Coordinates of C-alpha atoms in Angstrom, one line a residue:
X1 CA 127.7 11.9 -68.2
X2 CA 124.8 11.2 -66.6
X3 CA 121.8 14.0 -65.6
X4 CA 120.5 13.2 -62.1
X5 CA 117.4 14.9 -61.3
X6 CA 115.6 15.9 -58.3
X7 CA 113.0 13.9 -57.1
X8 CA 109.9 16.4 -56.2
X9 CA 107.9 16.2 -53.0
X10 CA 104.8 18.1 -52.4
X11 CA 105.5 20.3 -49.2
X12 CA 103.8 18.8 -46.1
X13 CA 102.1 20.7 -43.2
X14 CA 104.3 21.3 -40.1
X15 CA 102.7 21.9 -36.8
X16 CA 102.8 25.7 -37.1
X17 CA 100.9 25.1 -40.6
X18 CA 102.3 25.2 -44.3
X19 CA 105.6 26.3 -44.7
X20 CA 106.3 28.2 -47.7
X21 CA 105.3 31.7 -49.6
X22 CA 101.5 32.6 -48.7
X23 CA 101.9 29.0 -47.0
X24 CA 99.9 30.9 -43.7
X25 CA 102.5 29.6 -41.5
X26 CA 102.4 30.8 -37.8
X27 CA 105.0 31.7 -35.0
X28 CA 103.0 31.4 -32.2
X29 CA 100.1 28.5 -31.9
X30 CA 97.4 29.4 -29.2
X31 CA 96.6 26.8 -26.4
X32 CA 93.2 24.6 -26.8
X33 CA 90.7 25.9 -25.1
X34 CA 89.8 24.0 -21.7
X35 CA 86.5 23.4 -20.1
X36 CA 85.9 21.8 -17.1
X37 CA 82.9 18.8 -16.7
X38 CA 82.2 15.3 -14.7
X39 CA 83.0 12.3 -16.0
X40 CA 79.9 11.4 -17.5
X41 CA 79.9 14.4 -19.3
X42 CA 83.2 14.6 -21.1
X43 CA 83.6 10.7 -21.4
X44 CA 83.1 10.6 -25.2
X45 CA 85.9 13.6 -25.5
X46 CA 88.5 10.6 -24.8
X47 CA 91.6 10.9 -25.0
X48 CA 91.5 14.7 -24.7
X49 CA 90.3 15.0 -21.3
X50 CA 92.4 14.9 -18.3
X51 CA 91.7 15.1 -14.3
X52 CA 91.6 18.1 -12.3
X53 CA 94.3 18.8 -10.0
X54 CA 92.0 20.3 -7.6
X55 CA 88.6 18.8 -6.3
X56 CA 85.7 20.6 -7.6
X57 CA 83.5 20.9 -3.9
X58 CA 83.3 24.1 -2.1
X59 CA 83.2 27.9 -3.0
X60 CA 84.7 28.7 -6.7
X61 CA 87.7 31.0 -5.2
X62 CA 89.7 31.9 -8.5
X63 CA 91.6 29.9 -11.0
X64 CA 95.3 28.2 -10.4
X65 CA 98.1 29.9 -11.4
X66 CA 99.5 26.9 -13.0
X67 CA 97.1 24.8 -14.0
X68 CA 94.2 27.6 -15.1
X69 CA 91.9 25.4 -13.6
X70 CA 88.9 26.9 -11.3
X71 CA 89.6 26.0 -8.0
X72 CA 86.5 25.6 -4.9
X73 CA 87.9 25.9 -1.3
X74 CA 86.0 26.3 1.4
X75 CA 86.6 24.6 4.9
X76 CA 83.4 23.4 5.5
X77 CA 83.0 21.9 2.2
X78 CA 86.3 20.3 2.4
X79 CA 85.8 19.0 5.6
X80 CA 82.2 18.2 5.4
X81 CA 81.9 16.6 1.7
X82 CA 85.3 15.3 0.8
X83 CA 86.9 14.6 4.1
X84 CA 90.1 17.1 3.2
X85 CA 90.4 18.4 6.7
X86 CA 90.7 17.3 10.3
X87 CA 88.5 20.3 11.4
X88 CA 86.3 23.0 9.7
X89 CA 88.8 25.8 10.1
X90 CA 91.1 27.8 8.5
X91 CA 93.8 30.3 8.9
X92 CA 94.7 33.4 6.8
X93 CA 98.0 35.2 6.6
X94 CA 99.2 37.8 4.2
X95 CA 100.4 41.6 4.3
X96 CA 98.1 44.2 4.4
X97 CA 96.0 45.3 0.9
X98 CA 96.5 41.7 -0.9
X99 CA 93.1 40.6 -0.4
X100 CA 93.2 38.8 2.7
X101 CA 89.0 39.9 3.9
X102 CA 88.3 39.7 0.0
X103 CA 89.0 36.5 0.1
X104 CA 86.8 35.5 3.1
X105 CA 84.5 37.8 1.6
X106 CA 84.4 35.3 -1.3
X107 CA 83.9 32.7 0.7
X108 CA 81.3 33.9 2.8
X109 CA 79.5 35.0 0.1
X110 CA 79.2 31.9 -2.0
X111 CA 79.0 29.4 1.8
X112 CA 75.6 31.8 1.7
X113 CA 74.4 30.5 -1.4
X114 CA 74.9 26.9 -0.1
X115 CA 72.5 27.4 3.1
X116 CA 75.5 28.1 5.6
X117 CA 75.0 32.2 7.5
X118 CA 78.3 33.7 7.8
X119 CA 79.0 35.5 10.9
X120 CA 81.4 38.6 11.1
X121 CA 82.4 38.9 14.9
X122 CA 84.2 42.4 14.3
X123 CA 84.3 44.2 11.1
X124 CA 86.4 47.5 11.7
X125 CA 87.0 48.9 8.1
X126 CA 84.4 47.6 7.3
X127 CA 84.9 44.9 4.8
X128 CA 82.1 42.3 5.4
X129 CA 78.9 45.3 6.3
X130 CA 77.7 46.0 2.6
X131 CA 78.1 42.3 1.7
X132 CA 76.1 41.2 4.8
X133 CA 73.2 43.8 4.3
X134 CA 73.4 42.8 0.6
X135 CA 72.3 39.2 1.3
X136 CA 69.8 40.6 3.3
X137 CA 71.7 40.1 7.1
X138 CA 72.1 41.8 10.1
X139 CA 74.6 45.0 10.8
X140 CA 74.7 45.5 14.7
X141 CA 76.5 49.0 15.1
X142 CA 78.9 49.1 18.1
X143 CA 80.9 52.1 19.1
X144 CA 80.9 55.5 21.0
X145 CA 77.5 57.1 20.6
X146 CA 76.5 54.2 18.2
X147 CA 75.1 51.0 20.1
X148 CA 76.3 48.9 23.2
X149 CA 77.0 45.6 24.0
X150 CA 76.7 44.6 27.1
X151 CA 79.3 41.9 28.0
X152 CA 76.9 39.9 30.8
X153 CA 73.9 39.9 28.6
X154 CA 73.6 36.0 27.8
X155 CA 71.2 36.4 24.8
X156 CA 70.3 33.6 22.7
X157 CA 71.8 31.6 25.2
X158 CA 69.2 32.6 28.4
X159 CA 66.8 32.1 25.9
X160 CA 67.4 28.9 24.9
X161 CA 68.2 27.9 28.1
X162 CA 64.7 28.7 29.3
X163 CA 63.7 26.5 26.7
X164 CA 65.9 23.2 27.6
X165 CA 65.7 20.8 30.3
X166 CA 67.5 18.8 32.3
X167 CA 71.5 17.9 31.1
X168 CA 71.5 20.2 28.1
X169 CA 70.1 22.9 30.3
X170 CA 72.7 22.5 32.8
X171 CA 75.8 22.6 30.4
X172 CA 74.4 25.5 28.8
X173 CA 74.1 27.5 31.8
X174 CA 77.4 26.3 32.8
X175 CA 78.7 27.7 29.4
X176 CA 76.9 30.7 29.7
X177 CA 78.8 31.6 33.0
X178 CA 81.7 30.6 32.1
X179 CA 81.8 33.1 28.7
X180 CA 80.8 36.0 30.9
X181 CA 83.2 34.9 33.3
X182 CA 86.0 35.1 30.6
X183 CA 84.8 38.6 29.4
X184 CA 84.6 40.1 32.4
X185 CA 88.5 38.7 33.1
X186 CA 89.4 39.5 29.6
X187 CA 88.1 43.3 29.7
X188 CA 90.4 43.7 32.7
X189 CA 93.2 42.2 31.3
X190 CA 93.2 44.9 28.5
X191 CA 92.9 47.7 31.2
X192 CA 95.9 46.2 33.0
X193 CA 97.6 44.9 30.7
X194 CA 98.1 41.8 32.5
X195 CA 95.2 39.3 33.6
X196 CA 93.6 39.4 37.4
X197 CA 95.0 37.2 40.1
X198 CA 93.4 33.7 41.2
X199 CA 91.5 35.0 43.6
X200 CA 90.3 38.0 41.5
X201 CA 88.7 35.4 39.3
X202 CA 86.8 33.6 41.8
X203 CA 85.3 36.4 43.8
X204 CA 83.9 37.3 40.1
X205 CA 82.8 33.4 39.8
X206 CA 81.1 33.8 42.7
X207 CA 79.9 37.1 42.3
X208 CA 78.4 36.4 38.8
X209 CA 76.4 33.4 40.5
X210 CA 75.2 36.1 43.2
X211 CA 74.1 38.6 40.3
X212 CA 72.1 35.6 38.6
X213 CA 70.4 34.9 41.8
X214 CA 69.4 38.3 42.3
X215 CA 68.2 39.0 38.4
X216 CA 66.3 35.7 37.7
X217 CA 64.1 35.9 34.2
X218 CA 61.2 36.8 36.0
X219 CA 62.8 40.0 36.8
X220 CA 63.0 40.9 33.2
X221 CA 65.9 42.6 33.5
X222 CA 69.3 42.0 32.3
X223 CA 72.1 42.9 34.8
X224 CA 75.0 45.4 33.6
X225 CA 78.6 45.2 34.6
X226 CA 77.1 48.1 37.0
X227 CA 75.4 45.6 38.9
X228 CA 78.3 43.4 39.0
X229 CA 80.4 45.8 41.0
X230 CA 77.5 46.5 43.3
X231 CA 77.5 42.9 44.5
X232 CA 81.1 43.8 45.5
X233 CA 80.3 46.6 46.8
X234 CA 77.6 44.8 49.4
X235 CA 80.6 42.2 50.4
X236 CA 77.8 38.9 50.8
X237 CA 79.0 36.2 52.5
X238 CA 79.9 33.9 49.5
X239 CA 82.0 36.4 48.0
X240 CA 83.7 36.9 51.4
X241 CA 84.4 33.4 51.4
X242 CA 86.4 33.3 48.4
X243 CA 88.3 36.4 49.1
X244 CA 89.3 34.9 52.4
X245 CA 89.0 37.8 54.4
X246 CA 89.4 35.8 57.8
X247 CA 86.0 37.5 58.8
X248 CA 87.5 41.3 58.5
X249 CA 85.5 43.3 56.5
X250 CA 88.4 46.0 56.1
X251 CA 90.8 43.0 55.1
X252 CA 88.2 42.6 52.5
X253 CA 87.6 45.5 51.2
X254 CA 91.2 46.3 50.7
X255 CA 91.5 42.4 49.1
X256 CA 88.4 43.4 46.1
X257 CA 90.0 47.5 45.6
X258 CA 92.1 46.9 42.8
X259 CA 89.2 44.7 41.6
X260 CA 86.9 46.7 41.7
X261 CA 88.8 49.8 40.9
X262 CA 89.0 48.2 37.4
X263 CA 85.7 47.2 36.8
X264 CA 84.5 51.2 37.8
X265 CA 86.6 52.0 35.1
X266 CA 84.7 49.9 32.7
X267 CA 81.5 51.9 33.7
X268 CA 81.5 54.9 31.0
X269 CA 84.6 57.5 32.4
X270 CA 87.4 55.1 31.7
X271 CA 89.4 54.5 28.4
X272 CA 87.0 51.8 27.2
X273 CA 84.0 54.0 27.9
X274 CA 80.3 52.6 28.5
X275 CA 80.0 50.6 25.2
X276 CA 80.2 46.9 27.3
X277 CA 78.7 48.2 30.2
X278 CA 75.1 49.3 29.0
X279 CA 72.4 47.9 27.8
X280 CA 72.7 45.7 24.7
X281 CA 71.1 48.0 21.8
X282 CA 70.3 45.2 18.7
X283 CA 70.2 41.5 20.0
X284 CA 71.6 39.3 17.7
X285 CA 69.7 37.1 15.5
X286 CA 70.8 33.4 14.5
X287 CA 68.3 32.8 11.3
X288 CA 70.6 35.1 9.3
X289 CA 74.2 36.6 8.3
X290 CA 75.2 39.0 10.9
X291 CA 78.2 41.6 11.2
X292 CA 79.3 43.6 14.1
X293 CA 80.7 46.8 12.7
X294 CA 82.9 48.3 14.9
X295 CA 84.8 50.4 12.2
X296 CA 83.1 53.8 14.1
X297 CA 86.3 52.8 16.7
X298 CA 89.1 54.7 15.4
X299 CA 92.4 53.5 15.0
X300 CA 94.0 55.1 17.6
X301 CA 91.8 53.5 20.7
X302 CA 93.8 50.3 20.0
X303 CA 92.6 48.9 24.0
X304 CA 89.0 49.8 22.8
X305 CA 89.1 48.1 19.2
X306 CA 90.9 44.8 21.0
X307 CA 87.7 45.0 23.9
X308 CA 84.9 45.6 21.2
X309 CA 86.4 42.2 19.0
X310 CA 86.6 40.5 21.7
X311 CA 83.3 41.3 22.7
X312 CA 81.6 40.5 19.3
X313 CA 83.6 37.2 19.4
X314 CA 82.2 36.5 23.0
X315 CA 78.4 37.0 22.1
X316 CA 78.5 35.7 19.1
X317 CA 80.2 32.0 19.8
X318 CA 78.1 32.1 22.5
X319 CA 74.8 32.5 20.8
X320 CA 76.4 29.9 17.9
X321 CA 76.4 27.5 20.7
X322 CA 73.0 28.5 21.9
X323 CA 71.5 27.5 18.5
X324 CA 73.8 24.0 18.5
X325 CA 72.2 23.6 21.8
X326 CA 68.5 24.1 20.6
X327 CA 69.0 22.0 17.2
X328 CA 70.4 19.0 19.2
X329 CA 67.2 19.2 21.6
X330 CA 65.5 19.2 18.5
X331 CA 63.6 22.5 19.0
X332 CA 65.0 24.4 16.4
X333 CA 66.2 23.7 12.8
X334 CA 69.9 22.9 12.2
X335 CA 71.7 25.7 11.4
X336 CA 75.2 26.1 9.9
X337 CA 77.3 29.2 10.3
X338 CA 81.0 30.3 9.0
X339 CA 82.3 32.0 12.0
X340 CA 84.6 34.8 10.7
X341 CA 87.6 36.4 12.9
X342 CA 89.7 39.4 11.6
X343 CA 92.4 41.3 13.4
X344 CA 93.2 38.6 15.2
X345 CA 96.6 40.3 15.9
X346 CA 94.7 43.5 17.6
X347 CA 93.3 41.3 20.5
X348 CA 96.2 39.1 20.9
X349 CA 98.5 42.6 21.2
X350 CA 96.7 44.2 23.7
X351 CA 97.7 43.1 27.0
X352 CA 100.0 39.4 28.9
X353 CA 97.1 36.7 29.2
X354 CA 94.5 37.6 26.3
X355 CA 95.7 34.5 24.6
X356 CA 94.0 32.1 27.1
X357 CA 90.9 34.1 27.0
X358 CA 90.7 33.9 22.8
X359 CA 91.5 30.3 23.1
X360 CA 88.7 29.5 25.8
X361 CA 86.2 31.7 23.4
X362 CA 86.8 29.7 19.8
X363 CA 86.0 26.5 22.1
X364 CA 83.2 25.1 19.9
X365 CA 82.5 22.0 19.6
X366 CA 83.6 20.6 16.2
X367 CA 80.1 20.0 14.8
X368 CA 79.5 19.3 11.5
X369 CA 79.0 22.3 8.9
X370 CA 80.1 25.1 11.4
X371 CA 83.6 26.8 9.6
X372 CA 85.7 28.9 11.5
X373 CA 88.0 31.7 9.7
X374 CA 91.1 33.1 11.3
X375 CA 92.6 36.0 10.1
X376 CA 96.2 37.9 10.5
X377 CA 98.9 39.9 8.9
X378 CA 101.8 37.8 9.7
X379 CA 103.6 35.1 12.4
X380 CA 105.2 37.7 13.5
X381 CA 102.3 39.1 15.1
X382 CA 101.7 35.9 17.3
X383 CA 105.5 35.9 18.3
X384 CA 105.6 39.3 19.4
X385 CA 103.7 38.7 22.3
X386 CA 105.9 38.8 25.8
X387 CA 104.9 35.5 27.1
X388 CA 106.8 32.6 25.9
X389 CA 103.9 30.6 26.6
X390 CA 101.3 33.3 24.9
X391 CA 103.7 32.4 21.9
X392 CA 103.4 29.0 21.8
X393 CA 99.7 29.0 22.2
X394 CA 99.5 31.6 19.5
X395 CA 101.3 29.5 17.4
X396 CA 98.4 26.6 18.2
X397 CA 96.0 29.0 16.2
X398 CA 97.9 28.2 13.4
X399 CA 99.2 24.5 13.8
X400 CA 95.3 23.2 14.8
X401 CA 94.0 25.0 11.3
X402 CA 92.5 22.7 9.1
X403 CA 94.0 24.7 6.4
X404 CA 96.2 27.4 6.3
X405 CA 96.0 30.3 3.2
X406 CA 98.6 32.1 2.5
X407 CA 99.0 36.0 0.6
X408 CA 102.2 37.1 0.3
X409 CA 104.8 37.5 2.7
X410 CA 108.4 39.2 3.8
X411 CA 111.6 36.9 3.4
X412 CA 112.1 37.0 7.1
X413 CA 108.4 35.3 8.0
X414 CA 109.1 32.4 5.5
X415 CA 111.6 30.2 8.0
X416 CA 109.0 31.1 11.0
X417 CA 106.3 29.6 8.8
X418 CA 108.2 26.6 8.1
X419 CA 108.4 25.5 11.2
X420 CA 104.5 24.9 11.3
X421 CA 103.3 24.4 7.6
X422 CA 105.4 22.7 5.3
X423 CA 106.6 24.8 2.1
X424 CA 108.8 23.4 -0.6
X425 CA 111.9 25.9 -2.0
X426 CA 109.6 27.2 -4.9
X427 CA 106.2 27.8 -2.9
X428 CA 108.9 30.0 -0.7
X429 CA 109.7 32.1 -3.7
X430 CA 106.2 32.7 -4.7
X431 CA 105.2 33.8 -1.3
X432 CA 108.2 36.0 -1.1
X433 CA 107.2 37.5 -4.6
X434 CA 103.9 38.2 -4.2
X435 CA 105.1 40.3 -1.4
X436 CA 106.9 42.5 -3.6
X437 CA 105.6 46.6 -3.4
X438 CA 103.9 47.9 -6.1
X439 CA 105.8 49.9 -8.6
X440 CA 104.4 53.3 -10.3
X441 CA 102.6 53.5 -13.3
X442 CA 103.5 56.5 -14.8
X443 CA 100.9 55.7 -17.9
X444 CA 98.2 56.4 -16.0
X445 CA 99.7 58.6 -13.1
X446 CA 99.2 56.2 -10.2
X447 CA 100.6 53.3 -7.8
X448 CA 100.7 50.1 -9.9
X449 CA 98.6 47.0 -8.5
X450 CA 100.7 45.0 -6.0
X451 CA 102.4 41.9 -7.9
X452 CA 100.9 39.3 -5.4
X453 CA 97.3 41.4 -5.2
X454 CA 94.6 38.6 -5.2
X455 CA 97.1 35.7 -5.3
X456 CA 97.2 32.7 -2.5
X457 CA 98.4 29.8 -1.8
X458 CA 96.3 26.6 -0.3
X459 CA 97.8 24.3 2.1
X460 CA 96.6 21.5 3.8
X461 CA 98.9 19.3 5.7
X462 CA 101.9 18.0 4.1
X463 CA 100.4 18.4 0.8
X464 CA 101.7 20.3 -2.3
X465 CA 100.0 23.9 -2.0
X466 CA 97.7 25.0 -4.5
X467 CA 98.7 28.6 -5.9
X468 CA 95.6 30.9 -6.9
X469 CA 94.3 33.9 -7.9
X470 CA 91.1 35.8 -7.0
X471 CA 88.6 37.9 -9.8
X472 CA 86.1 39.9 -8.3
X473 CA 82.9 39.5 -10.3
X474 CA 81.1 42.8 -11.1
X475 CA 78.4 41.8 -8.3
X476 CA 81.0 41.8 -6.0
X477 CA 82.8 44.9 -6.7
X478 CA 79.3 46.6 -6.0
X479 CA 79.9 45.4 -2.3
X480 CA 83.6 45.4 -1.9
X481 CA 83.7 48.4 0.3
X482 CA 87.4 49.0 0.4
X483 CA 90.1 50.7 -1.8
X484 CA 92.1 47.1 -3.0
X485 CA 92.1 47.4 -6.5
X486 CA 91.6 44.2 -8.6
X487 CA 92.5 42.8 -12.2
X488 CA 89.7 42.0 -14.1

């Protein structure tokens, strides 16, 4: 009978290492470490390199949730050095305490560093003041008992006008009326709730013009809404024109009552006080960052808070165009500014018509280098306006966005988003996720961090979205003013 044997092989590595007694053998191997570098630099790392999913211009936000990979978003990078977007703008939706100002805050910050001067029209926690003063901007005050804005006070923009000549001199004047024209209407919309009539409008046109006529820049003096209602008050023949008062001075006084019954009420003893109605307290500078803070208006004057953002936005797009103006004459330097809007929902709430008057403010023309930053809590907060058409145009905010960022968000917002940014079935499910509540730690006694806390989503177009998360770095979290708590 014959002995086979067994033929003896040496035991071989596997991929988790030698297999065996003492063989060292692993369960669990640990990914290669990544780094990220151009082309020229990694070239010789062949065939372990691979491309980025995500274009390395703009702002380092965070890393992405799939990849790892850092991601850089801004919307003027993307639309100035790669050509991403149609426009420098973006639009930011999420529920309250994910992040939604921290991540602007990121972005303003590191836009900064690039040369470009953020601009917070309306801070009302505040989120934006520490960071602003920190990169050595300006903090204008506004509020009852702390500083006044008043809403006809051109600014920048008389001052560069003085400085212009012929056709750029004329459209910026014509802008310049126009914006005061809109904040005069807009104020009254929020006391009525509703906008003034036609004619309302013109006899403020014309009465505006008046003013100007009577407080030229030699005068020195820049006229309040006080003066506004005096030149309705002394009935001048222009103004009696457009009120079509058929040459009755009682037909017209009873034609400019309701009028000017509202703009008394703007003057210091109705429910928006004298904050727009006085002097302006600290002029706004354009070779810097500046924030309005307006978080001395509590919560409960909602009317008051809507008037003071709309205000800030007001002044400040129209000093942002007064600079555009200047540069393009070729008197000042070119200046590029990331125009920041929060709350957007707390204007568009406050009263039939405001929707028109936001739209006519964020007007700019698309020059290169000048970003503009929406920010709101939902869709549902542009469809819960009363107007049909104040929806639709609401809705424009969002569909004329060169990008759109998402936080999390309820189930029921998801179809309403749909209809104007394209999300596949499992973007869906991660916005609906990250809008999950927090849970309770009961290790350490207290409310858990929010699942979607930090985490966004990137969309542009029809394209795939790019899922995120943002770190604050320790220099940060010296700044970040508010009580959003943050994985390290």
């Amino acid at each position: 009978m014959a002995r086979m044997t067994k033929q003896f092989r040496p035991p071989r590595p596997t991929p988790r290492g030698w297999p065996g007694v003492g063989g060292g053998m692993v369960g669990y191997v640990d990914p290669a470490p990544e780094w990220r570098g151009t082309s020229v630099q990694v070239c010789g790392l062949w065939p372990f390199g691979a491309g980025a999913g995500t274009p390395m211009v703009g702002v380092p936000l965070g890393r992405d949730l799939d990849s790892g990979a850092t991601v850089c978003c801004d919307p003027v990078s993307w639309f100035m050095r790669t050509s991403l977007l149609a426009n420098p703008s973006m639009f930011v939706l999420g529920r309250p305490g994910l992040g939604k100002s921290t991540l602007v805050r990121r972005m303003a910050l590191g836009l900064s560093g690039y040369g470009v001067h953020p601009m917070i029209f309306g801070d009302l926690k505040p989120d934006y003041a520490d960071l602003i003063r920190a990169i050595g901007g300006q903090v204008i005050s506004l509020g009852r008992g702390r500083g006044n804005l008043n809403v006809l006070d051109p600014g920048e923009s008389a001052r560069a006008a003085a400085r212009l000549t012929g056709e750029a001199r004329e459209r910026l004047l014509a802008d310049i009326h126009g914006r005061r024209l809109n904040m005069v209407s807009a104020l009254v919309t929020i006391l009525r709730s509703g906008p003034p009539t036609d004619r309302e409008e013109t006899i403020l046109s014309t009465a505006l013009n008046i003013l100007d006529d009577r407080h030229d820049s030699s005068s020195g003096r820049v006229p309040v809404l006080g003066d506004l209602v005096q030149v309705i008050k002394d009935a001048p023949e222009a103004v009696r024109a457009v009120a079509l008062d058929r040459g009755d001075l009682s037909r017209y006084r009873d034609i400019t009552e309701n009028l000017e019954a509202s703009l008394t009420a703007l003057l210091g003893d109705g429910r928006l006080g004298g904050t727009f109605a006085r002097p302006t307290t600290e002029a706004m500078k354009l070779d810097r960052p500046v924030c309005f803070d307006v978080s001395g208006i509590d919560d409960s004057e909602a009317l008051l808070q809507a008037a003071a953002l709309l205000s800030c936005w007001s002044y400040g797009f129209g000093a942002v165009s007064a600079a555009h103006a200047l540069a393009d004459a070729g008197l000042e330097p070119q200046r590029n500014y990331f125009l920041v809007m929060d709350e957007l929902w707390r204007v568009l709430q406050a009263g039939r018509g405001l929707v028109d008057r936001v739209n006519a403010l964020t007007r700019l023309d698309r020059q290169r280098g000048v970003g503009l930053a929406m920010i709101t809590h939902s869709i549902d907060d542009l469809l819960a306006l009363p107007m049909e058409e104040d929806r639709t145009k609401a809705k424009g905010f969002v569909e004329r966005a060169g990008m759109v960022v998402c936080g999390g968000l309820p189930p029921a917002e998801i179809p309403q988003l749909s209809q104007i940014v394209e999300l596949n079935e499992a973007e869906r499910r991660l916005l609906v996720d990250w809008s999950t509540p927090p849970a309770w730690d009961s290790s350490h006694g207290r409310r858990a961090d929010a699942p979607g806390l930090g985490n966004f989503l990137i969309k542009v177009g029809n394209r795939p979205g790019i899922p995120l998360h943002v770190d604050l770095t320790a220099a940060e979290l010296e700044v970040n003013d508010t009580n959003k708590r943050w994985n390290k």
